[in-house]
mmCIF file of C-alpha atoms in Angstrom:
data_model
loop_
_atom_site.group_PDB
_atom_site.id
_atom_site.type_symbol
_atom_site.label_atom_id
_atom_site.label_comp_id
_atom_site.label_asym_id
_atom_site.label_seq_id
_atom_site.Cartn_x
_atom_site.Cartn_y
_atom_site.Cartn_z
ATOM 1 C CA MET A 7 29.691 -13.231 -64.419
ATOM 2 C CA LEU A 8 28.078 -10.534 -61.748
ATOM 3 C CA LYS A 9 29.629 -10.469 -58.517
ATOM 4 C CA LYS A 10 27.336 -9.768 -55.572
ATOM 5 C CA LYS A 11 27.911 -6.882 -53.670
ATOM 6 C CA ALA A 12 28.589 -7.271 -49.908
ATOM 7 C CA PHE A 13 28.575 -4.581 -47.136
ATOM 8 C CA THR A 14 31.732 -2.875 -46.423
ATOM 9 C CA LEU A 15 33.088 -3.022 -42.748
ATOM 10 C CA VAL A 16 32.356 0.932 -42.574
ATOM 11 C CA GLU A 17 28.766 0.248 -43.863
ATOM 12 C CA LEU A 18 28.401 -2.481 -41.148
ATOM 13 C CA LEU A 19 29.758 -0.162 -38.359
ATOM 14 C CA VAL A 20 27.457 2.570 -39.821
ATOM 15 C CA VAL A 21 24.322 0.290 -39.345
ATOM 16 C CA ILE A 22 25.319 -0.941 -35.949
ATOM 17 C CA SER A 23 25.657 2.795 -34.953
ATOM 18 C CA ILE A 24 22.323 3.750 -35.962
ATOM 19 C CA ILE A 25 20.796 0.608 -34.246
ATOM 20 C CA ALA A 26 22.516 1.494 -30.935
ATOM 21 C CA LEU A 27 21.410 5.186 -31.412
ATOM 22 C CA LEU A 28 17.906 4.275 -32.048
ATOM 23 C CA LEU A 29 17.867 1.967 -28.904
ATOM 24 C CA ALA A 30 19.493 4.813 -26.757
ATOM 25 C CA VAL A 31 16.697 7.070 -27.714
ATOM 26 C CA LEU A 32 13.631 4.290 -27.366
ATOM 27 C CA MET A 33 14.830 2.673 -24.169
ATOM 28 C CA PRO A 34 13.901 5.587 -21.929
ATOM 29 C CA SER A 35 10.479 6.093 -23.472
ATOM 30 C CA LEU A 36 9.972 1.924 -23.036
ATOM 31 C CA SER A 37 10.931 2.167 -19.771
ATOM 32 C CA LYS A 38 8.859 4.988 -18.779
ATOM 33 C CA ALA A 39 6.026 3.121 -20.727
ATOM 34 C CA ARG A 40 6.467 0.484 -18.632
ATOM 35 C CA LYS A 41 6.441 2.001 -15.288
ATOM 36 C CA GLN A 42 3.229 3.973 -16.571
ATOM 37 C CA GLY A 43 1.694 0.675 -17.091
ATOM 38 C CA GLN A 44 2.429 -0.740 -13.619
ATOM 39 C CA ARG A 45 0.950 2.425 -12.199
ATOM 40 C CA THR A 46 -2.074 1.948 -13.820
ATOM 41 C CA VAL A 47 -2.606 -1.605 -12.781
ATOM 42 C CA CYS A 48 -1.747 -0.605 -9.409
ATOM 43 C CA LEU A 49 -4.433 2.158 -9.434
ATOM 44 C CA THR A 50 -6.849 -0.421 -10.930
ATOM 45 C CA ARG A 51 -6.163 -2.833 -7.873
ATOM 46 C CA LEU A 52 -6.371 -0.284 -5.334
ATOM 47 C CA LYS A 53 -9.793 0.599 -7.036
ATOM 48 C CA THR A 54 -10.772 -2.823 -7.042
ATOM 49 C CA LEU A 55 -9.963 -3.035 -3.521
ATOM 50 C CA GLN A 56 -12.172 -0.170 -2.395
ATOM 51 C CA LEU A 57 -15.035 -1.057 -4.825
ATOM 52 C CA SER A 58 -14.779 -4.814 -3.202
ATOM 53 C CA ASN A 59 -15.104 -2.959 0.098
ATOM 54 C CA ASN A 60 -18.089 -1.057 -0.486
ATOM 55 C CA VAL A 61 -19.564 -4.400 -1.610
ATOM 56 C CA TYR A 62 -18.530 -5.562 1.802
ATOM 57 C CA ALA A 63 -20.326 -2.779 3.726
ATOM 58 C CA ASN A 64 -23.418 -3.312 1.892
ATOM 59 C CA GLU A 65 -23.452 -7.098 2.823
ATOM 60 C CA ASN A 66 -22.747 -6.294 6.588
ATOM 61 C CA ASP A 67 -25.053 -3.648 7.607
ATOM 62 C CA GLY A 68 -22.888 -0.734 6.461
ATOM 63 C CA LEU A 69 -19.867 -1.725 8.046
ATOM 64 C CA TYR A 70 -16.509 -1.546 5.896
ATOM 65 C CA VAL A 71 -13.958 -4.361 6.399
ATOM 66 C CA PRO A 72 -12.094 -4.031 9.679
ATOM 67 C CA LEU A 73 -8.536 -2.839 9.700
ATOM 68 C CA LEU A 74 -8.181 -5.742 12.677
ATOM 69 C CA THR A 75 -10.570 -7.589 14.672
ATOM 70 C CA THR A 76 -9.160 -9.528 18.105
ATOM 71 C CA SER A 77 -10.599 -12.236 20.310
ATOM 72 C CA SER A 78 -7.962 -11.465 22.914
ATOM 73 C CA ALA A 79 -5.394 -8.876 24.188
ATOM 74 C CA THR A 80 -2.777 -10.697 22.431
ATOM 75 C CA GLY A 81 -4.225 -12.769 19.797
ATOM 76 C CA PRO A 82 -6.198 -13.228 16.425
ATOM 77 C CA VAL A 83 -9.853 -14.264 16.163
ATOM 78 C CA SER A 84 -10.912 -17.980 14.991
ATOM 79 C CA GLN A 85 -10.325 -18.589 11.359
ATOM 80 C CA ASN A 86 -13.898 -19.294 10.938
ATOM 81 C CA GLN A 87 -15.225 -16.129 12.113
ATOM 82 C CA VAL A 88 -16.779 -13.436 9.758
ATOM 83 C CA ASN A 89 -13.965 -11.008 10.453
ATOM 84 C CA PRO A 90 -10.593 -12.577 10.761
ATOM 85 C CA TYR A 91 -7.714 -10.749 12.311
ATOM 86 C CA THR A 92 -6.674 -8.277 9.928
ATOM 87 C CA TRP A 93 -8.100 -7.038 6.523
ATOM 88 C CA VAL A 94 -5.881 -8.792 4.063
ATOM 89 C CA ALA A 95 -6.766 -12.236 6.331
ATOM 90 C CA ASN A 96 -10.844 -11.574 5.751
ATOM 91 C CA LEU A 97 -12.043 -14.480 3.864
ATOM 92 C CA GLU A 98 -15.227 -12.959 3.056
ATOM 93 C CA PHE A 99 -13.375 -9.902 1.826
ATOM 94 C CA ARG A 100 -11.371 -11.651 -0.231
ATOM 95 C CA LYS A 101 -13.960 -13.796 -2.057
ATOM 96 C CA ILE A 102 -15.586 -10.209 -2.988
ATOM 97 C CA THR A 103 -12.399 -9.394 -4.762
ATOM 98 C CA GLY A 104 -13.257 -12.030 -7.107
ATOM 99 C CA VAL A 105 -10.034 -14.374 -6.293
ATOM 100 C CA LYS A 106 -10.635 -17.693 -7.343
ATOM 101 C CA GLY A 107 -8.796 -20.819 -5.478
ATOM 102 C CA LYS A 108 -7.277 -18.568 -2.592
ATOM 103 C CA GLU A 109 -10.227 -17.793 -0.476
ATOM 104 C CA ASN A 110 -9.581 -20.548 1.934
ATOM 105 C CA SER A 111 -5.909 -19.857 2.473
ATOM 106 C CA SER A 112 -3.968 -19.580 5.969
ATOM 107 C CA VAL A 113 -5.112 -16.672 7.726
ATOM 108 C CA THR A 114 -3.916 -16.590 10.962
ATOM 109 C CA TYR A 115 -1.852 -13.542 11.863
ATOM 110 C CA ASN A 116 1.444 -15.368 13.211
ATOM 111 C CA ASN A 117 1.552 -17.516 9.945
ATOM 112 C CA SER A 118 2.298 -16.655 6.163
ATOM 113 C CA ILE A 119 -0.900 -15.454 4.375
ATOM 114 C CA VAL A 120 -1.093 -16.600 0.873
ATOM 115 C CA LEU A 121 -2.734 -13.483 -0.873
ATOM 116 C CA PRO A 122 -3.893 -13.158 -4.357
ATOM 117 C CA ASP A 123 -2.297 -10.952 -7.003
ATOM 118 C CA GLU A 124 -5.022 -8.082 -6.301
ATOM 119 C CA PHE A 125 -3.164 -7.415 -3.405
ATOM 120 C CA PHE A 126 0.205 -6.424 -4.820
ATOM 121 C CA CYS A 127 1.524 -3.637 -6.797
ATOM 122 C CA PRO A 128 3.297 -4.748 -10.094
ATOM 123 C CA SER A 129 6.036 -2.346 -8.982
ATOM 124 C CA ASP A 130 6.592 -3.691 -5.354
ATOM 125 C CA GLU A 131 10.101 -5.079 -5.669
ATOM 126 C CA ILE A 132 9.875 -6.475 -2.047
ATOM 127 C CA ALA A 133 6.623 -8.746 -3.089
ATOM 128 C CA LYS A 134 8.707 -9.745 -6.315
ATOM 129 C CA LYS A 135 11.838 -11.073 -3.943
ATOM 130 C CA HIS A 136 9.217 -12.436 -1.625
ATOM 131 C CA LEU A 137 10.617 -10.683 1.433
ATOM 132 C CA LYS A 138 8.369 -10.781 4.335
ATOM 133 C CA SER A 139 7.217 -7.916 6.217
ATOM 134 C CA ASP A 140 6.713 -8.107 10.174
ATOM 135 C CA LYS A 141 4.668 -10.988 11.466
ATOM 136 C CA ASN A 142 4.845 -12.490 7.831
ATOM 137 C CA VAL A 143 2.137 -10.522 6.152
ATOM 138 C CA LEU A 144 3.288 -9.647 2.639
ATOM 139 C CA VAL A 145 0.960 -7.151 1.012
ATOM 140 C CA SER A 146 1.675 -4.060 -1.167
ATOM 141 C CA TYR A 147 -1.213 -2.130 0.173
ATOM 142 C CA GLY A 148 -1.679 -0.491 3.799
ATOM 143 C CA TYR A 149 -5.055 0.399 5.237
ATOM 144 C CA ASN A 150 -5.592 3.834 6.867
ATOM 145 C CA SER A 151 -5.434 3.341 10.693
ATOM 146 C CA GLU A 152 -4.780 7.074 11.386
ATOM 147 C CA ASP A 153 -7.819 7.732 13.420
ATOM 148 C CA TRP A 154 -7.091 4.763 15.896
ATOM 149 C CA TRP A 155 -3.364 5.107 16.118
ATOM 150 C CA GLY A 156 -2.249 6.495 19.654
ATOM 151 C CA MET A 157 -5.921 6.653 20.837
ATOM 152 C CA LYS A 158 -7.530 3.216 21.589
ATOM 153 C CA ALA A 159 -4.008 1.444 20.756
ATOM 154 C CA ASN A 160 -0.913 2.326 22.714
ATOM 155 C CA PRO A 161 1.918 3.744 20.365
ATOM 156 C CA GLN A 162 4.381 2.420 23.125
ATOM 157 C CA ASN A 163 3.485 -0.898 22.499
ATOM 158 C CA SER A 164 3.256 -3.192 19.287
ATOM 159 C CA PHE A 165 0.076 -4.390 17.667
ATOM 160 C CA PRO A 166 -2.112 -5.937 19.247
ATOM 161 C CA VAL A 167 -0.597 -5.772 22.857
ATOM 162 C CA SER A 168 -2.778 -2.912 24.256
ATOM 163 C CA ILE A 169 -5.821 -3.569 22.173
ATOM 164 C CA PRO A 170 -9.025 -4.462 24.223
ATOM 165 C CA LYS A 171 -10.473 -7.795 23.919
ATOM 166 C CA GLY A 172 -13.114 -8.197 21.147
ATOM 167 C CA THR A 173 -12.322 -4.715 19.553
ATOM 168 C CA SER A 174 -13.325 -4.401 15.689
ATOM 169 C CA TYR A 175 -11.471 -1.337 14.147
ATOM 170 C CA GLY A 176 -13.239 -0.210 11.238
ATOM 171 C CA TYR A 177 -16.124 2.462 10.147
ATOM 172 C CA ARG A 178 -19.732 2.377 8.931
ATOM 173 C CA GLN A 179 -20.607 3.998 5.620
ATOM 174 C CA THR A 180 -22.536 6.644 7.561
ATOM 175 C CA GLN A 181 -19.550 7.497 9.777
ATOM 176 C CA ILE A 182 -17.253 8.756 6.655
ATOM 177 C CA LYS A 183 -17.477 12.572 6.474
ATOM 178 C CA ALA A 184 -15.807 13.217 2.815
ATOM 179 C CA ALA A 185 -15.672 9.774 1.034
ATOM 180 C CA SER A 186 -13.978 11.466 -1.905
ATOM 181 C CA GLN A 187 -11.562 13.153 0.102
ATOM 182 C CA THR A 188 -10.391 10.438 2.972
ATOM 183 C CA LEU A 189 -8.077 7.574 1.693
ATOM 184 C CA ILE A 190 -8.332 4.094 2.887
ATOM 185 C CA PHE A 191 -5.740 2.139 0.840
ATOM 186 C CA VAL A 192 -2.472 3.289 -0.368
ATOM 187 C CA ASP A 193 0.979 2.015 -1.285
ATOM 188 C CA SER A 194 2.913 0.315 1.300
ATOM 189 C CA ILE A 195 4.823 -2.672 2.469
ATOM 190 C CA ASP A 196 2.551 -3.390 5.434
ATOM 191 C CA TRP A 197 -1.091 -3.812 5.864
ATOM 192 C CA TRP A 198 -1.721 -0.757 8.004
ATOM 193 C CA VAL A 199 -0.433 2.924 7.345
ATOM 194 C CA ILE A 200 -0.679 6.168 9.251
ATOM 195 C CA TRP A 201 0.095 9.917 8.422
ATOM 196 C CA ILE A 202 3.151 10.054 9.773
ATOM 197 C CA GLY A 203 4.373 7.259 7.962
ATOM 198 C CA ALA A 204 4.139 9.054 4.784
ATOM 199 C CA ASN A 205 7.022 11.516 6.242
ATOM 200 C CA TYR A 206 9.182 11.047 2.939
ATOM 201 C CA SER A 207 12.273 12.788 4.119
ATOM 202 C CA GLN A 208 12.589 10.995 7.203
ATOM 203 C CA ALA A 209 11.812 7.749 5.856
ATOM 204 C CA TRP A 210 11.146 6.883 2.120
ATOM 205 C CA ASP A 211 14.232 9.208 0.796
ATOM 206 C CA ARG A 212 16.714 7.652 2.997
ATOM 207 C CA ILE A 213 15.163 3.870 3.078
ATOM 208 C CA GLY A 214 13.473 3.583 -0.344
ATOM 209 C CA GLN A 215 11.941 -0.039 -1.378
ATOM 210 C CA ARG A 216 12.849 -2.063 1.939
ATOM 211 C CA GLN A 217 11.053 -4.405 3.814
ATOM 212 C CA ARG A 218 8.729 -3.107 6.920
ATOM 213 C CA GLU A 219 11.721 -4.360 9.465
ATOM 214 C CA VAL A 220 13.918 -1.809 7.870
ATOM 215 C CA TYR A 221 11.641 1.124 8.237
ATOM 216 C CA ALA A 222 10.860 0.145 11.967
ATOM 217 C CA ASN A 223 14.578 -0.049 12.681
ATOM 218 C CA PRO A 224 16.779 1.559 9.972
ATOM 219 C CA GLY A 225 19.825 2.063 12.602
ATOM 220 C CA SER A 226 20.009 -1.838 12.573
ATOM 221 C CA TYR A 227 20.491 -2.200 8.950
ATOM 222 C CA GLY A 228 23.036 0.340 8.600
ATOM 223 C CA ILE A 229 21.003 3.332 7.250
ATOM 224 C CA THR A 230 22.158 6.479 9.233
ATOM 225 C CA GLY A 231 19.670 9.659 9.233
ATOM 226 C CA ALA A 232 16.267 7.801 8.951
ATOM 227 C CA VAL A 233 13.896 7.871 11.710
ATOM 228 C CA SER A 234 12.149 4.851 12.822
ATOM 229 C CA THR A 235 8.808 4.686 10.898
ATOM 230 C CA VAL A 236 5.862 2.565 11.408
ATOM 231 C CA GLY A 237 2.791 2.468 9.187
ATOM 232 C CA PRO A 238 5.131 3.535 6.258
ATOM 233 C CA VAL A 239 3.708 5.003 2.905
ATOM 234 C CA ILE A 240 5.889 3.552 -0.199
ATOM 235 C CA PHE A 241 6.420 6.309 -3.049
ATOM 236 C CA ARG A 242 7.334 3.654 -5.386
ATOM 237 C CA HIS A 243 5.786 5.255 -8.369
ATOM 238 C CA ASP A 244 8.261 7.924 -9.714
ATOM 239 C CA GLU A 245 8.150 9.560 -6.008
ATOM 240 C CA GLY A 246 4.404 9.104 -5.558
ATOM 241 C CA ALA A 247 1.922 6.636 -4.249
ATOM 242 C CA ASN A 248 -1.322 5.627 -5.658
ATOM 243 C CA VAL A 249 -4.277 5.771 -3.084
ATOM 244 C CA ALA A 250 -7.817 4.508 -3.105
ATOM 245 C CA PHE A 251 -10.549 7.077 -1.289
ATOM 246 C CA TYR A 252 -13.746 5.790 0.469
ATOM 247 C CA ASP A 253 -15.981 6.568 -2.206
ATOM 248 C CA GLY A 254 -13.883 3.906 -4.552
ATOM 249 C CA HIS A 255 -12.020 6.120 -6.867
ATOM 250 C CA SER A 256 -8.375 6.003 -6.811
ATOM 251 C CA LYS A 257 -5.718 8.318 -7.369
ATOM 252 C CA TYR A 258 -1.840 9.289 -7.887
ATOM 253 C CA LEU A 259 -0.288 11.425 -5.681
ATOM 254 C CA LYS A 260 3.096 12.736 -5.510
ATOM 255 C CA LYS A 261 5.102 12.512 -2.087
ATOM 256 C CA ASN A 262 4.984 16.566 -1.399
ATOM 257 C CA VAL A 263 1.356 16.568 -1.939
ATOM 258 C CA MET A 264 0.481 13.557 0.401
ATOM 259 C CA PHE A 265 2.601 14.638 3.314
ATOM 260 C CA ILE A 266 2.714 18.248 4.536
ATOM 261 C CA ASN A 267 4.121 18.260 7.940
ATOM 262 C CA GLY A 268 2.127 20.697 10.197
ATOM 263 C CA ASN A 269 -0.427 20.531 12.696
ATOM 264 C CA PRO A 270 -3.241 18.201 12.853
ATOM 265 C CA GLY A 271 -5.635 20.507 11.309
ATOM 266 C CA THR A 272 -3.927 20.943 7.867
ATOM 267 C CA PRO A 273 -5.529 20.156 4.763
ATOM 268 C CA MET A 274 -3.309 17.293 4.048
ATOM 269 C CA ARG A 275 -3.567 15.673 7.138
ATOM 270 C CA ALA A 276 -7.352 15.723 7.133
ATOM 271 C CA TRP A 277 -7.757 13.567 4.109
ATOM 272 C CA TRP A 278 -6.310 10.752 6.505
ATOM 273 C CA ASP A 279 -8.949 11.426 8.873
ATOM 274 C CA ALA A 280 -12.509 9.929 8.105
ATOM 275 C CA THR A 281 -14.833 11.509 11.118
ATOM 276 C CA GLY A 282 -13.549 14.689 11.036
ATOM 277 C CA MET A 283 -11.928 14.505 14.241
ATOM 278 C CA TRP A 284 -8.557 16.310 12.930
ATOM 279 C CA ILE A 285 -10.621 19.027 11.122
ATOM 280 C CA ASN A 286 -12.599 19.840 14.225
ATOM 281 C CA LYS A 287 -9.593 20.624 16.072
ATOM 282 C CA GLN A 288 -8.420 23.491 13.935
#
């Protein structure tokens, strides 16, 4: 009678060791592939936002979806108006993005806003944890408001205290000097971003993936060395961020490429400027 040959303990240990070794080799590659996939999805969503914005402009006399619109110095417009308060709450814009079933969600500034997946980045850990940014607006992408910050709005006050009644912050297609070189949407944790918010050495490098309130008041959260930052850019993709430009294309930029500290006329600051204001100051 023949005996069935079984694996010895040594042979089993060798097999287990080989499997463990293969997993150790493959896991970093799988993790890298997963991150790359998330970055690609994010790029596509940003591209969709701006392509939808171009459609919005074509249907609104060339006017892009406004960053924000006010009916008074301190409050949002009525929900049934064409341009609700922030761009994330603009029902017409959200409908153009192809969202089904969420076009008529709550859109008031002081209430939570139910947003579609297209407004979120797969790598946004804050959104996954359902942590809310200030004013309860939870979104992964910020709208470039560099041209308005500190000019028509008073940086000493919080939005919308100093914004004049009836103000609508947005551009027409004909006002954009270099659509392929000017960013409009970028990775963030708030609905608006500014150039200085991309100062990674003073913000992102010290704070990382945290909610908007931490960026505004890092000391209150026990984070030392970080400077209070408004309109933050979040470099959640391997120390870089995804960006959508006015012409509709999207691109991945490393943090040291997106932000170069210097005078207003520096090329890297100029691509935050839609109408050539900073370029003209050189």
